[in-house]
Protein backbone atom coordinates (compact mmCIF):
# COMPACT_ATOMS: atom_id res chain seq x y z
CA UNK A 1 0.00 0.00 0.00
CA UNK A 2 1.16 3.49 -0.73
CA UNK A 3 1.72 5.96 2.09
CA UNK A 4 2.53 9.67 2.20
CA UNK A 5 4.22 11.29 5.19
CA UNK A 6 4.57 14.97 6.01
CA UNK A 7 6.73 15.26 9.09
CA UNK A 8 6.24 18.99 9.73
CA UNK A 9 2.83 19.68 11.28
CA UNK A 10 3.44 23.44 11.40
CA UNK A 11 5.88 25.90 9.86
CA UNK A 12 6.23 29.63 9.70
CA UNK A 13 8.13 31.99 7.44
CA UNK A 14 8.59 35.71 7.14
CA UNK A 15 7.01 37.44 4.20
CA UNK A 16 9.30 37.53 1.13
CA UNK A 17 11.47 34.69 2.44
CA UNK A 18 11.73 31.11 1.17
CA UNK A 19 10.33 28.05 2.88
CA UNK A 20 10.51 24.33 2.09
CA UNK A 21 7.85 21.81 3.06
CA UNK A 22 8.88 18.16 3.26
CA UNK A 23 7.10 15.08 1.99
CA UNK A 24 8.15 11.47 1.69
CA UNK A 25 6.19 8.61 0.21
CA UNK A 26 6.37 4.88 -0.07
CA UNK A 27 5.37 2.86 -3.13
CA UNK A 28 6.51 -0.08 -5.20
CA UNK A 29 4.98 1.42 -8.33
CA UNK A 30 7.17 2.89 -11.06
CA UNK A 31 4.46 4.97 -12.72
CA UNK A 32 2.86 7.54 -10.46
CA UNK A 33 2.13 11.21 -9.92
CA UNK A 34 2.80 13.50 -6.99
CA UNK A 35 0.93 16.64 -6.07
CA UNK A 36 0.91 19.52 -3.66
CA UNK A 37 -2.50 20.92 -2.73
CA UNK A 38 -3.17 24.11 -0.79
CA UNK A 39 -6.10 24.48 1.59
CA UNK A 40 -6.54 28.08 2.78
CA UNK A 41 -8.93 28.97 5.61
CA UNK A 42 -11.71 29.11 3.02
CA UNK A 43 -11.44 25.29 2.96
CA UNK A 44 -11.14 25.14 -0.85
CA UNK A 45 -8.60 22.57 -2.09
CA UNK A 46 -6.37 24.11 -4.74
CA UNK A 47 -3.78 22.29 -6.83
CA UNK A 48 -0.40 23.99 -6.49
CA UNK A 49 1.89 21.79 -8.52
CA UNK A 50 2.12 18.32 -10.08
CA UNK A 51 5.07 16.03 -10.86
CA UNK A 52 5.10 12.98 -13.09
CA UNK A 53 7.42 10.29 -11.71
CA UNK A 54 8.87 9.53 -15.13
CA UNK A 55 10.08 13.11 -15.55
CA UNK A 56 13.47 13.86 -14.06
CA UNK A 57 13.03 17.59 -14.34
CA UNK A 58 11.54 19.21 -11.26
CA UNK A 59 8.19 20.92 -11.81
CA UNK A 60 7.88 24.68 -11.27
CA UNK A 61 4.89 26.99 -11.17
CA UNK A 62 5.87 30.62 -10.68
CA UNK A 63 7.05 30.94 -7.04
CA UNK A 64 6.43 27.25 -6.35
CA UNK A 65 8.90 24.51 -7.21
CA UNK A 66 9.54 20.96 -6.12
CA UNK A 67 12.61 18.91 -5.35
CA UNK A 68 11.74 15.43 -6.57
CA UNK A 69 14.19 12.76 -5.42
CA UNK A 70 12.81 9.53 -6.84
CA UNK A 71 15.35 7.17 -5.33
CA UNK A 72 14.86 8.69 -1.90
CA UNK A 73 11.07 8.89 -2.43
CA UNK A 74 11.11 12.51 -1.41
CA UNK A 75 8.99 15.33 -2.84
CA UNK A 76 9.51 18.69 -1.15
CA UNK A 77 7.80 21.98 -2.01
CA UNK A 78 9.74 25.22 -2.08
CA UNK A 79 7.85 28.49 -1.87
CA UNK A 80 9.93 31.51 -2.86
CA UNK A 81 9.13 35.12 -2.00
CA UNK A 82 6.44 34.01 0.44
CA UNK A 83 3.28 36.10 0.48
CA UNK A 84 0.62 36.51 3.14
CA UNK A 85 -1.82 34.74 0.83
CA UNK A 86 0.33 31.62 0.99
CA UNK A 87 -0.87 31.08 4.57
CA UNK A 88 -2.70 27.76 4.37
CA UNK A 89 -2.50 24.07 5.03
CA UNK A 90 -0.46 22.22 2.40
CA UNK A 91 -1.05 18.60 1.50
CA UNK A 92 1.28 16.32 -0.39
CA UNK A 93 -0.54 13.64 -2.37
CA UNK A 94 0.26 10.49 -4.37
CA UNK A 95 -1.61 8.95 -7.27
CA UNK A 96 -0.89 5.59 -8.83
CA UNK A 97 -0.32 5.98 -12.56
CA UNK A 98 -1.98 2.72 -13.50
CA UNK A 99 -5.63 1.79 -13.14
CA UNK A 100 -6.91 5.29 -13.88
CA UNK A 101 -8.90 5.41 -10.66
CA UNK A 102 -7.75 8.93 -9.89
CA UNK A 103 -7.42 8.05 -6.23
CA UNK A 104 -5.35 10.59 -4.31
CA UNK A 105 -3.54 9.46 -1.16
CA UNK A 106 -2.82 12.44 1.05
CA UNK A 107 -0.24 13.17 3.71
CA UNK A 108 -1.20 14.58 7.09
CA UNK A 109 -0.71 18.16 5.97
CA UNK A 110 1.57 21.03 7.02
CA UNK A 111 0.13 24.28 8.30
CA UNK A 112 2.13 27.21 6.94
CA UNK A 113 1.93 30.66 8.52
CA UNK A 114 3.42 33.56 6.60
CA UNK A 115 4.24 36.42 8.95
CA UNK A 116 4.34 40.08 7.93
CA UNK B 1 -19.74 29.60 -12.64
CA UNK B 2 -18.77 27.13 -9.93
CA UNK B 3 -17.05 24.09 -11.43
CA UNK B 4 -17.82 21.63 -8.62
CA UNK B 5 -20.62 22.66 -6.32
CA UNK B 6 -21.80 20.96 -3.16
CA UNK B 7 -24.94 21.58 -1.19
CA UNK B 8 -25.31 22.27 1.62
CA UNK B 9 -22.08 23.93 2.77
CA UNK B 10 -22.97 23.37 6.41
CA UNK B 11 -25.16 20.69 7.91
CA UNK B 12 -25.99 20.25 11.58
CA UNK B 13 -28.12 17.27 12.48
CA UNK B 14 -28.92 14.92 15.32
CA UNK B 15 -27.64 11.42 15.81
CA UNK B 16 -29.73 8.81 14.11
CA UNK B 17 -30.96 11.07 11.33
CA UNK B 18 -30.54 10.39 7.61
CA UNK B 19 -29.04 13.13 5.45
CA UNK B 20 -27.83 13.72 1.91
CA UNK B 21 -25.12 15.88 0.42
CA UNK B 22 -25.43 16.78 -3.24
CA UNK B 23 -22.61 17.37 -5.70
CA UNK B 24 -22.72 18.62 -9.26
CA UNK B 25 -19.92 19.38 -11.72
CA UNK B 26 -20.30 21.37 -14.92
CA UNK B 27 -16.88 20.50 -16.34
CA UNK B 28 -17.95 17.51 -18.41
CA UNK B 29 -15.68 15.24 -16.37
CA UNK B 30 -16.18 11.48 -16.36
CA UNK B 31 -14.84 10.76 -12.87
CA UNK B 32 -16.20 11.99 -9.54
CA UNK B 33 -15.12 11.36 -5.95
CA UNK B 34 -16.07 11.76 -2.34
CA UNK B 35 -13.34 12.48 0.21
CA UNK B 36 -13.67 12.83 3.97
CA UNK B 37 -11.56 15.26 6.01
CA UNK B 38 -11.63 14.43 9.70
CA UNK B 39 -11.13 16.67 12.71
CA UNK B 40 -7.34 16.32 12.37
CA UNK B 41 -7.58 17.53 8.77
CA UNK B 42 -6.67 14.11 7.39
CA UNK B 43 -8.15 13.56 3.91
CA UNK B 44 -9.15 10.12 2.74
CA UNK B 45 -11.02 8.92 -0.31
CA UNK B 46 -14.38 7.26 0.24
CA UNK B 47 -15.80 6.60 -3.21
CA UNK B 48 -15.00 7.11 -6.86
CA UNK B 49 -17.34 6.88 -9.83
CA UNK B 50 -16.47 6.82 -13.50
CA UNK B 51 -19.33 7.55 -15.86
CA UNK B 52 -21.89 6.54 -13.21
CA UNK B 53 -20.06 3.30 -12.40
CA UNK B 54 -18.60 2.73 -8.93
CA UNK B 55 -14.86 2.06 -9.22
CA UNK B 56 -13.57 2.74 -5.72
CA UNK B 57 -15.33 1.86 -2.51
CA UNK B 58 -12.90 2.26 0.37
CA UNK B 59 -13.57 0.79 3.78
CA UNK B 60 -16.61 2.89 4.52
CA UNK B 61 -19.58 1.84 6.69
CA UNK B 62 -22.52 0.77 4.57
CA UNK B 63 -24.52 3.57 6.17
CA UNK B 64 -22.83 5.68 3.49
CA UNK B 65 -24.30 5.20 0.04
CA UNK B 66 -23.23 7.18 -3.00
CA UNK B 67 -25.61 7.66 -5.88
CA UNK B 68 -24.74 8.88 -9.36
CA UNK B 69 -27.88 9.60 -11.41
CA UNK B 70 -25.73 10.86 -14.28
CA UNK B 71 -22.05 11.58 -14.75
CA UNK B 72 -22.44 15.22 -13.68
CA UNK B 73 -23.86 14.35 -10.27
CA UNK B 74 -22.61 12.30 -7.35
CA UNK B 75 -24.67 12.48 -4.19
CA UNK B 76 -23.80 11.06 -0.79
CA UNK B 77 -26.52 9.67 1.43
CA UNK B 78 -25.77 8.85 5.06
CA UNK B 79 -28.13 6.78 7.19
CA UNK B 80 -28.31 6.64 10.98
CA UNK B 81 -25.78 9.39 11.52
CA UNK B 82 -23.26 8.95 14.33
CA UNK B 83 -21.11 11.45 16.21
CA UNK B 84 -18.02 10.10 14.46
CA UNK B 85 -19.45 11.07 11.08
CA UNK B 86 -18.78 14.72 11.90
CA UNK B 87 -16.26 15.88 9.31
CA UNK B 88 -15.87 17.92 6.16
CA UNK B 89 -16.90 16.02 3.05
CA UNK B 90 -15.40 17.02 -0.27
CA UNK B 91 -16.69 16.17 -3.69
CA UNK B 92 -14.19 16.27 -6.56
CA UNK B 93 -14.08 15.52 -10.25
CA UNK B 94 -11.43 14.89 -12.88
CA UNK B 95 -11.62 14.36 -16.64
CA UNK B 96 -10.70 10.68 -16.67
CA UNK B 97 -9.13 9.58 -13.40
CA UNK B 98 -5.62 9.90 -14.79
CA UNK B 99 -2.81 11.65 -12.97
CA UNK B 100 -1.92 13.90 -15.87
CA UNK B 101 -5.19 15.76 -15.40
CA UNK B 102 -6.27 17.95 -12.53
CA UNK B 103 -8.86 17.00 -9.94
CA UNK B 104 -11.15 19.89 -9.04
CA UNK B 105 -12.64 20.00 -5.56
CA UNK B 106 -15.88 21.43 -4.31
CA UNK B 107 -15.89 23.81 -1.37
CA UNK B 108 -16.70 21.06 1.09
CA UNK B 109 -19.68 20.33 3.34
CA UNK B 110 -19.07 20.61 7.06
CA UNK B 111 -21.27 17.99 8.72
CA UNK B 112 -21.79 18.26 12.46
CA UNK B 113 -23.66 15.48 14.23
CA UNK B 114 -24.95 16.40 17.70
PDB file of C-alpha atoms in Angstrom:
ATOM      1  CA  UNK A   1       0.000   0.000   0.000  1.00  0.00           C
ATOM      2  CA  UNK A   2       1.163   3.487  -0.727  1.00  0.00           C
ATOM      3  CA  UNK A   3       1.716   5.961   2.086  1.00  0.00           C
ATOM      4  CA  UNK A   4       2.526   9.667   2.205  1.00  0.00           C
ATOM      5  CA  UNK A   5       4.224  11.291   5.189  1.00  0.00           C
ATOM      6  CA  UNK A   6       4.567  14.968   6.006  1.00  0.00           C
ATOM      7  CA  UNK A   7       6.735  15.261   9.092  1.00  0.00           C
ATOM      8  CA  UNK A   8       6.240  18.986   9.731  1.00  0.00           C
ATOM      9  CA  UNK A   9       2.826  19.682  11.279  1.00  0.00           C
ATOM     10  CA  UNK A  10       3.440  23.441  11.401  1.00  0.00           C
ATOM     11  CA  UNK A  11       5.878  25.898   9.863  1.00  0.00           C
ATOM     12  CA  UNK A  12       6.227  29.631   9.704  1.00  0.00           C
ATOM     13  CA  UNK A  13       8.128  31.987   7.437  1.00  0.00           C
ATOM     14  CA  UNK A  14       8.593  35.710   7.141  1.00  0.00           C
ATOM     15  CA  UNK A  15       7.007  37.439   4.201  1.00  0.00           C
ATOM     16  CA  UNK A  16       9.302  37.531   1.131  1.00  0.00           C
ATOM     17  CA  UNK A  17      11.465  34.690   2.437  1.00  0.00           C
ATOM     18  CA  UNK A  18      11.727  31.112   1.166  1.00  0.00           C
ATOM     19  CA  UNK A  19      10.335  28.045   2.882  1.00  0.00           C
ATOM     20  CA  UNK A  20      10.512  24.332   2.086  1.00  0.00           C
ATOM     21  CA  UNK A  21       7.854  21.814   3.059  1.00  0.00           C
ATOM     22  CA  UNK A  22       8.880  18.165   3.262  1.00  0.00           C
ATOM     23  CA  UNK A  23       7.097  15.082   1.985  1.00  0.00           C
ATOM     24  CA  UNK A  24       8.147  11.466   1.695  1.00  0.00           C
ATOM     25  CA  UNK A  25       6.188   8.606   0.210  1.00  0.00           C
ATOM     26  CA  UNK A  26       6.365   4.875  -0.072  1.00  0.00           C
ATOM     27  CA  UNK A  27       5.373   2.865  -3.126  1.00  0.00           C
ATOM     28  CA  UNK A  28       6.505  -0.077  -5.200  1.00  0.00           C
ATOM     29  CA  UNK A  29       4.979   1.424  -8.329  1.00  0.00           C
ATOM     30  CA  UNK A  30       7.168   2.895 -11.063  1.00  0.00           C
ATOM     31  CA  UNK A  31       4.463   4.966 -12.715  1.00  0.00           C
ATOM     32  CA  UNK A  32       2.859   7.535 -10.461  1.00  0.00           C
ATOM     33  CA  UNK A  33       2.133  11.208  -9.919  1.00  0.00           C
ATOM     34  CA  UNK A  34       2.805  13.499  -6.992  1.00  0.00           C
ATOM     35  CA  UNK A  35       0.927  16.642  -6.074  1.00  0.00           C
ATOM     36  CA  UNK A  36       0.908  19.517  -3.658  1.00  0.00           C
ATOM     37  CA  UNK A  37      -2.502  20.924  -2.728  1.00  0.00           C
ATOM     38  CA  UNK A  38      -3.166  24.108  -0.795  1.00  0.00           C
ATOM     39  CA  UNK A  39      -6.099  24.485   1.585  1.00  0.00           C
ATOM     40  CA  UNK A  40      -6.536  28.079   2.781  1.00  0.00           C
ATOM     41  CA  UNK A  41      -8.927  28.972   5.608  1.00  0.00           C
ATOM     42  CA  UNK A  42     -11.710  29.108   3.015  1.00  0.00           C
ATOM     43  CA  UNK A  43     -11.442  25.290   2.955  1.00  0.00           C
ATOM     44  CA  UNK A  44     -11.139  25.137  -0.851  1.00  0.00           C
ATOM     45  CA  UNK A  45      -8.602  22.565  -2.087  1.00  0.00           C
ATOM     46  CA  UNK A  46      -6.372  24.109  -4.740  1.00  0.00           C
ATOM     47  CA  UNK A  47      -3.779  22.289  -6.831  1.00  0.00           C
ATOM     48  CA  UNK A  48      -0.405  23.994  -6.487  1.00  0.00           C
ATOM     49  CA  UNK A  49       1.886  21.789  -8.515  1.00  0.00           C
ATOM     50  CA  UNK A  50       2.117  18.320 -10.077  1.00  0.00           C
ATOM     51  CA  UNK A  51       5.074  16.034 -10.856  1.00  0.00           C
ATOM     52  CA  UNK A  52       5.096  12.981 -13.090  1.00  0.00           C
ATOM     53  CA  UNK A  53       7.420  10.293 -11.713  1.00  0.00           C
ATOM     54  CA  UNK A  54       8.868   9.525 -15.132  1.00  0.00           C
ATOM     55  CA  UNK A  55      10.076  13.109 -15.547  1.00  0.00           C
ATOM     56  CA  UNK A  56      13.471  13.861 -14.062  1.00  0.00           C
ATOM     57  CA  UNK A  57      13.028  17.595 -14.336  1.00  0.00           C
ATOM     58  CA  UNK A  58      11.540  19.210 -11.262  1.00  0.00           C
ATOM     59  CA  UNK A  59       8.192  20.924 -11.805  1.00  0.00           C
ATOM     60  CA  UNK A  60       7.885  24.676 -11.273  1.00  0.00           C
ATOM     61  CA  UNK A  61       4.892  26.993 -11.167  1.00  0.00           C
ATOM     62  CA  UNK A  62       5.868  30.619 -10.675  1.00  0.00           C
ATOM     63  CA  UNK A  63       7.053  30.936  -7.036  1.00  0.00           C
ATOM     64  CA  UNK A  64       6.427  27.251  -6.346  1.00  0.00           C
ATOM     65  CA  UNK A  65       8.902  24.512  -7.206  1.00  0.00           C
ATOM     66  CA  UNK A  66       9.537  20.958  -6.121  1.00  0.00           C
ATOM     67  CA  UNK A  67      12.613  18.914  -5.346  1.00  0.00           C
ATOM     68  CA  UNK A  68      11.735  15.426  -6.566  1.00  0.00           C
ATOM     69  CA  UNK A  69      14.188  12.762  -5.419  1.00  0.00           C
ATOM     70  CA  UNK A  70      12.809   9.532  -6.842  1.00  0.00           C
ATOM     71  CA  UNK A  71      15.352   7.166  -5.329  1.00  0.00           C
ATOM     72  CA  UNK A  72      14.857   8.694  -1.896  1.00  0.00           C
ATOM     73  CA  UNK A  73      11.070   8.893  -2.426  1.00  0.00           C
ATOM     74  CA  UNK A  74      11.106  12.506  -1.408  1.00  0.00           C
ATOM     75  CA  UNK A  75       8.991  15.329  -2.839  1.00  0.00           C
ATOM     76  CA  UNK A  76       9.505  18.687  -1.151  1.00  0.00           C
ATOM     77  CA  UNK A  77       7.803  21.978  -2.015  1.00  0.00           C
ATOM     78  CA  UNK A  78       9.741  25.225  -2.084  1.00  0.00           C
ATOM     79  CA  UNK A  79       7.853  28.486  -1.874  1.00  0.00           C
ATOM     80  CA  UNK A  80       9.930  31.510  -2.856  1.00  0.00           C
ATOM     81  CA  UNK A  81       9.133  35.120  -2.003  1.00  0.00           C
ATOM     82  CA  UNK A  82       6.435  34.009   0.440  1.00  0.00           C
ATOM     83  CA  UNK A  83       3.277  36.096   0.481  1.00  0.00           C
ATOM     84  CA  UNK A  84       0.619  36.513   3.138  1.00  0.00           C
ATOM     85  CA  UNK A  85      -1.818  34.743   0.825  1.00  0.00           C
ATOM     86  CA  UNK A  86       0.325  31.623   0.991  1.00  0.00           C
ATOM     87  CA  UNK A  87      -0.868  31.079   4.566  1.00  0.00           C
ATOM     88  CA  UNK A  88      -2.702  27.762   4.367  1.00  0.00           C
ATOM     89  CA  UNK A  89      -2.499  24.069   5.027  1.00  0.00           C
ATOM     90  CA  UNK A  90      -0.457  22.223   2.401  1.00  0.00           C
ATOM     91  CA  UNK A  91      -1.050  18.605   1.501  1.00  0.00           C
ATOM     92  CA  UNK A  92       1.281  16.320  -0.389  1.00  0.00           C
ATOM     93  CA  UNK A  93      -0.540  13.637  -2.371  1.00  0.00           C
ATOM     94  CA  UNK A  94       0.259  10.494  -4.371  1.00  0.00           C
ATOM     95  CA  UNK A  95      -1.613   8.951  -7.268  1.00  0.00           C
ATOM     96  CA  UNK A  96      -0.887   5.588  -8.829  1.00  0.00           C
ATOM     97  CA  UNK A  97      -0.321   5.976 -12.557  1.00  0.00           C
ATOM     98  CA  UNK A  98      -1.982   2.716 -13.496  1.00  0.00           C
ATOM     99  CA  UNK A  99      -5.628   1.792 -13.144  1.00  0.00           C
ATOM    100  CA  UNK A 100      -6.909   5.287 -13.879  1.00  0.00           C
ATOM    101  CA  UNK A 101      -8.904   5.415 -10.656  1.00  0.00           C
ATOM    102  CA  UNK A 102      -7.746   8.934  -9.893  1.00  0.00           C
ATOM    103  CA  UNK A 103      -7.416   8.050  -6.233  1.00  0.00           C
ATOM    104  CA  UNK A 104      -5.346  10.591  -4.307  1.00  0.00           C
ATOM    105  CA  UNK A 105      -3.537   9.456  -1.162  1.00  0.00           C
ATOM    106  CA  UNK A 106      -2.821  12.437   1.054  1.00  0.00           C
ATOM    107  CA  UNK A 107      -0.236  13.169   3.714  1.00  0.00           C
ATOM    108  CA  UNK A 108      -1.198  14.576   7.094  1.00  0.00           C
ATOM    109  CA  UNK A 109      -0.713  18.164   5.974  1.00  0.00           C
ATOM    110  CA  UNK A 110       1.568  21.032   7.022  1.00  0.00           C
ATOM    111  CA  UNK A 111       0.130  24.285   8.300  1.00  0.00           C
ATOM    112  CA  UNK A 112       2.133  27.210   6.945  1.00  0.00           C
ATOM    113  CA  UNK A 113       1.930  30.656   8.522  1.00  0.00           C
ATOM    114  CA  UNK A 114       3.415  33.561   6.599  1.00  0.00           C
ATOM    115  CA  UNK A 115       4.237  36.419   8.954  1.00  0.00           C
ATOM    116  CA  UNK A 116       4.335  40.079   7.928  1.00  0.00           C
TER     117      UNK A 116
ATOM    118  CA  UNK B   1     -19.743  29.603 -12.640  1.00  0.00           C
ATOM    119  CA  UNK B   2     -18.767  27.133  -9.933  1.00  0.00           C
ATOM    120  CA  UNK B   3     -17.046  24.092 -11.433  1.00  0.00           C
ATOM    121  CA  UNK B   4     -17.817  21.626  -8.624  1.00  0.00           C
ATOM    122  CA  UNK B   5     -20.616  22.662  -6.316  1.00  0.00           C
ATOM    123  CA  UNK B   6     -21.802  20.957  -3.163  1.00  0.00           C
ATOM    124  CA  UNK B   7     -24.941  21.583  -1.188  1.00  0.00           C
ATOM    125  CA  UNK B   8     -25.307  22.273   1.621  1.00  0.00           C
ATOM    126  CA  UNK B   9     -22.075  23.932   2.773  1.00  0.00           C
ATOM    127  CA  UNK B  10     -22.972  23.373   6.407  1.00  0.00           C
ATOM    128  CA  UNK B  11     -25.164  20.687   7.905  1.00  0.00           C
ATOM    129  CA  UNK B  12     -25.988  20.252  11.576  1.00  0.00           C
ATOM    130  CA  UNK B  13     -28.117  17.271  12.482  1.00  0.00           C
ATOM    131  CA  UNK B  14     -28.922  14.923  15.317  1.00  0.00           C
ATOM    132  CA  UNK B  15     -27.635  11.422  15.813  1.00  0.00           C
ATOM    133  CA  UNK B  16     -29.733   8.809  14.114  1.00  0.00           C
ATOM    134  CA  UNK B  17     -30.957  11.067  11.326  1.00  0.00           C
ATOM    135  CA  UNK B  18     -30.541  10.393   7.614  1.00  0.00           C
ATOM    136  CA  UNK B  19     -29.040  13.134   5.447  1.00  0.00           C
ATOM    137  CA  UNK B  20     -27.832  13.717   1.907  1.00  0.00           C
ATOM    138  CA  UNK B  21     -25.118  15.885   0.416  1.00  0.00           C
ATOM    139  CA  UNK B  22     -25.427  16.778  -3.238  1.00  0.00           C
ATOM    140  CA  UNK B  23     -22.614  17.371  -5.705  1.00  0.00           C
ATOM    141  CA  UNK B  24     -22.715  18.624  -9.262  1.00  0.00           C
ATOM    142  CA  UNK B  25     -19.923  19.380 -11.722  1.00  0.00           C
ATOM    143  CA  UNK B  26     -20.295  21.368 -14.925  1.00  0.00           C
ATOM    144  CA  UNK B  27     -16.877  20.498 -16.335  1.00  0.00           C
ATOM    145  CA  UNK B  28     -17.949  17.515 -18.409  1.00  0.00           C
ATOM    146  CA  UNK B  29     -15.685  15.238 -16.369  1.00  0.00           C
ATOM    147  CA  UNK B  30     -16.177  11.484 -16.358  1.00  0.00           C
ATOM    148  CA  UNK B  31     -14.840  10.760 -12.873  1.00  0.00           C
ATOM    149  CA  UNK B  32     -16.203  11.988  -9.542  1.00  0.00           C
ATOM    150  CA  UNK B  33     -15.125  11.362  -5.955  1.00  0.00           C
ATOM    151  CA  UNK B  34     -16.065  11.765  -2.340  1.00  0.00           C
ATOM    152  CA  UNK B  35     -13.336  12.483   0.208  1.00  0.00           C
ATOM    153  CA  UNK B  36     -13.671  12.832   3.973  1.00  0.00           C
ATOM    154  CA  UNK B  37     -11.560  15.262   6.006  1.00  0.00           C
ATOM    155  CA  UNK B  38     -11.628  14.428   9.695  1.00  0.00           C
ATOM    156  CA  UNK B  39     -11.125  16.667  12.715  1.00  0.00           C
ATOM    157  CA  UNK B  40      -7.343  16.320  12.374  1.00  0.00           C
ATOM    158  CA  UNK B  41      -7.584  17.528   8.774  1.00  0.00           C
ATOM    159  CA  UNK B  42      -6.673  14.113   7.386  1.00  0.00           C
ATOM    160  CA  UNK B  43      -8.154  13.561   3.910  1.00  0.00           C
ATOM    161  CA  UNK B  44      -9.155  10.118   2.736  1.00  0.00           C
ATOM    162  CA  UNK B  45     -11.018   8.922  -0.310  1.00  0.00           C
ATOM    163  CA  UNK B  46     -14.375   7.262   0.237  1.00  0.00           C
ATOM    164  CA  UNK B  47     -15.796   6.596  -3.215  1.00  0.00           C
ATOM    165  CA  UNK B  48     -15.000   7.106  -6.864  1.00  0.00           C
ATOM    166  CA  UNK B  49     -17.338   6.881  -9.828  1.00  0.00           C
ATOM    167  CA  UNK B  50     -16.466   6.815 -13.499  1.00  0.00           C
ATOM    168  CA  UNK B  51     -19.327   7.547 -15.858  1.00  0.00           C
ATOM    169  CA  UNK B  52     -21.888   6.536 -13.209  1.00  0.00           C
ATOM    170  CA  UNK B  53     -20.064   3.300 -12.399  1.00  0.00           C
ATOM    171  CA  UNK B  54     -18.599   2.727  -8.926  1.00  0.00           C
ATOM    172  CA  UNK B  55     -14.858   2.057  -9.221  1.00  0.00           C
ATOM    173  CA  UNK B  56     -13.570   2.744  -5.719  1.00  0.00           C
ATOM    174  CA  UNK B  57     -15.326   1.858  -2.505  1.00  0.00           C
ATOM    175  CA  UNK B  58     -12.896   2.257   0.367  1.00  0.00           C
ATOM    176  CA  UNK B  59     -13.568   0.791   3.778  1.00  0.00           C
ATOM    177  CA  UNK B  60     -16.609   2.891   4.520  1.00  0.00           C
ATOM    178  CA  UNK B  61     -19.584   1.839   6.691  1.00  0.00           C
ATOM    179  CA  UNK B  62     -22.517   0.768   4.573  1.00  0.00           C
ATOM    180  CA  UNK B  63     -24.522   3.570   6.168  1.00  0.00           C
ATOM    181  CA  UNK B  64     -22.834   5.679   3.488  1.00  0.00           C
ATOM    182  CA  UNK B  65     -24.299   5.204   0.044  1.00  0.00           C
ATOM    183  CA  UNK B  66     -23.229   7.178  -3.004  1.00  0.00           C
ATOM    184  CA  UNK B  67     -25.606   7.656  -5.884  1.00  0.00           C
ATOM    185  CA  UNK B  68     -24.744   8.885  -9.364  1.00  0.00           C
ATOM    186  CA  UNK B  69     -27.882   9.595 -11.415  1.00  0.00           C
ATOM    187  CA  UNK B  70     -25.730  10.864 -14.277  1.00  0.00           C
ATOM    188  CA  UNK B  71     -22.050  11.585 -14.754  1.00  0.00           C
ATOM    189  CA  UNK B  72     -22.442  15.224 -13.680  1.00  0.00           C
ATOM    190  CA  UNK B  73     -23.861  14.349 -10.274  1.00  0.00           C
ATOM    191  CA  UNK B  74     -22.612  12.300  -7.347  1.00  0.00           C
ATOM    192  CA  UNK B  75     -24.668  12.478  -4.188  1.00  0.00           C
ATOM    193  CA  UNK B  76     -23.796  11.058  -0.792  1.00  0.00           C
ATOM    194  CA  UNK B  77     -26.521   9.674   1.435  1.00  0.00           C
ATOM    195  CA  UNK B  78     -25.775   8.852   5.058  1.00  0.00           C
ATOM    196  CA  UNK B  79     -28.126   6.776   7.191  1.00  0.00           C
ATOM    197  CA  UNK B  80     -28.313   6.636  10.978  1.00  0.00           C
ATOM    198  CA  UNK B  81     -25.781   9.394  11.521  1.00  0.00           C
ATOM    199  CA  UNK B  82     -23.255   8.949  14.328  1.00  0.00           C
ATOM    200  CA  UNK B  83     -21.114  11.455  16.214  1.00  0.00           C
ATOM    201  CA  UNK B  84     -18.024  10.104  14.464  1.00  0.00           C
ATOM    202  CA  UNK B  85     -19.446  11.069  11.082  1.00  0.00           C
ATOM    203  CA  UNK B  86     -18.783  14.717  11.905  1.00  0.00           C
ATOM    204  CA  UNK B  87     -16.258  15.880   9.314  1.00  0.00           C
ATOM    205  CA  UNK B  88     -15.870  17.919   6.164  1.00  0.00           C
ATOM    206  CA  UNK B  89     -16.904  16.017   3.050  1.00  0.00           C
ATOM    207  CA  UNK B  90     -15.396  17.020  -0.271  1.00  0.00           C
ATOM    208  CA  UNK B  91     -16.688  16.175  -3.693  1.00  0.00           C
ATOM    209  CA  UNK B  92     -14.192  16.274  -6.557  1.00  0.00           C
ATOM    210  CA  UNK B  93     -14.078  15.523 -10.251  1.00  0.00           C
ATOM    211  CA  UNK B  94     -11.432  14.888 -12.883  1.00  0.00           C
ATOM    212  CA  UNK B  95     -11.617  14.358 -16.635  1.00  0.00           C
ATOM    213  CA  UNK B  96     -10.703  10.678 -16.666  1.00  0.00           C
ATOM    214  CA  UNK B  97      -9.127   9.581 -13.403  1.00  0.00           C
ATOM    215  CA  UNK B  98      -5.620   9.899 -14.791  1.00  0.00           C
ATOM    216  CA  UNK B  99      -2.805  11.650 -12.974  1.00  0.00           C
ATOM    217  CA  UNK B 100      -1.921  13.903 -15.874  1.00  0.00           C
ATOM    218  CA  UNK B 101      -5.188  15.759 -15.402  1.00  0.00           C
ATOM    219  CA  UNK B 102      -6.271  17.947 -12.527  1.00  0.00           C
ATOM    220  CA  UNK B 103      -8.859  17.001  -9.942  1.00  0.00           C
ATOM    221  CA  UNK B 104     -11.154  19.886  -9.040  1.00  0.00           C
ATOM    222  CA  UNK B 105     -12.637  19.999  -5.564  1.00  0.00           C
ATOM    223  CA  UNK B 106     -15.880  21.432  -4.312  1.00  0.00           C
ATOM    224  CA  UNK B 107     -15.889  23.815  -1.367  1.00  0.00           C
ATOM    225  CA  UNK B 108     -16.698  21.061   1.089  1.00  0.00           C
ATOM    226  CA  UNK B 109     -19.680  20.329   3.341  1.00  0.00           C
ATOM    227  CA  UNK B 110     -19.074  20.606   7.058  1.00  0.00           C
ATOM    228  CA  UNK B 111     -21.267  17.991   8.715  1.00  0.00           C
ATOM    229  CA  UNK B 112     -21.791  18.259  12.459  1.00  0.00           C
ATOM    230  CA  UNK B 113     -23.658  15.485  14.233  1.00  0.00           C
ATOM    231  CA  UNK B 114     -24.949  16.401  17.705  1.00  0.00           C
TER     232      UNK B 114
END
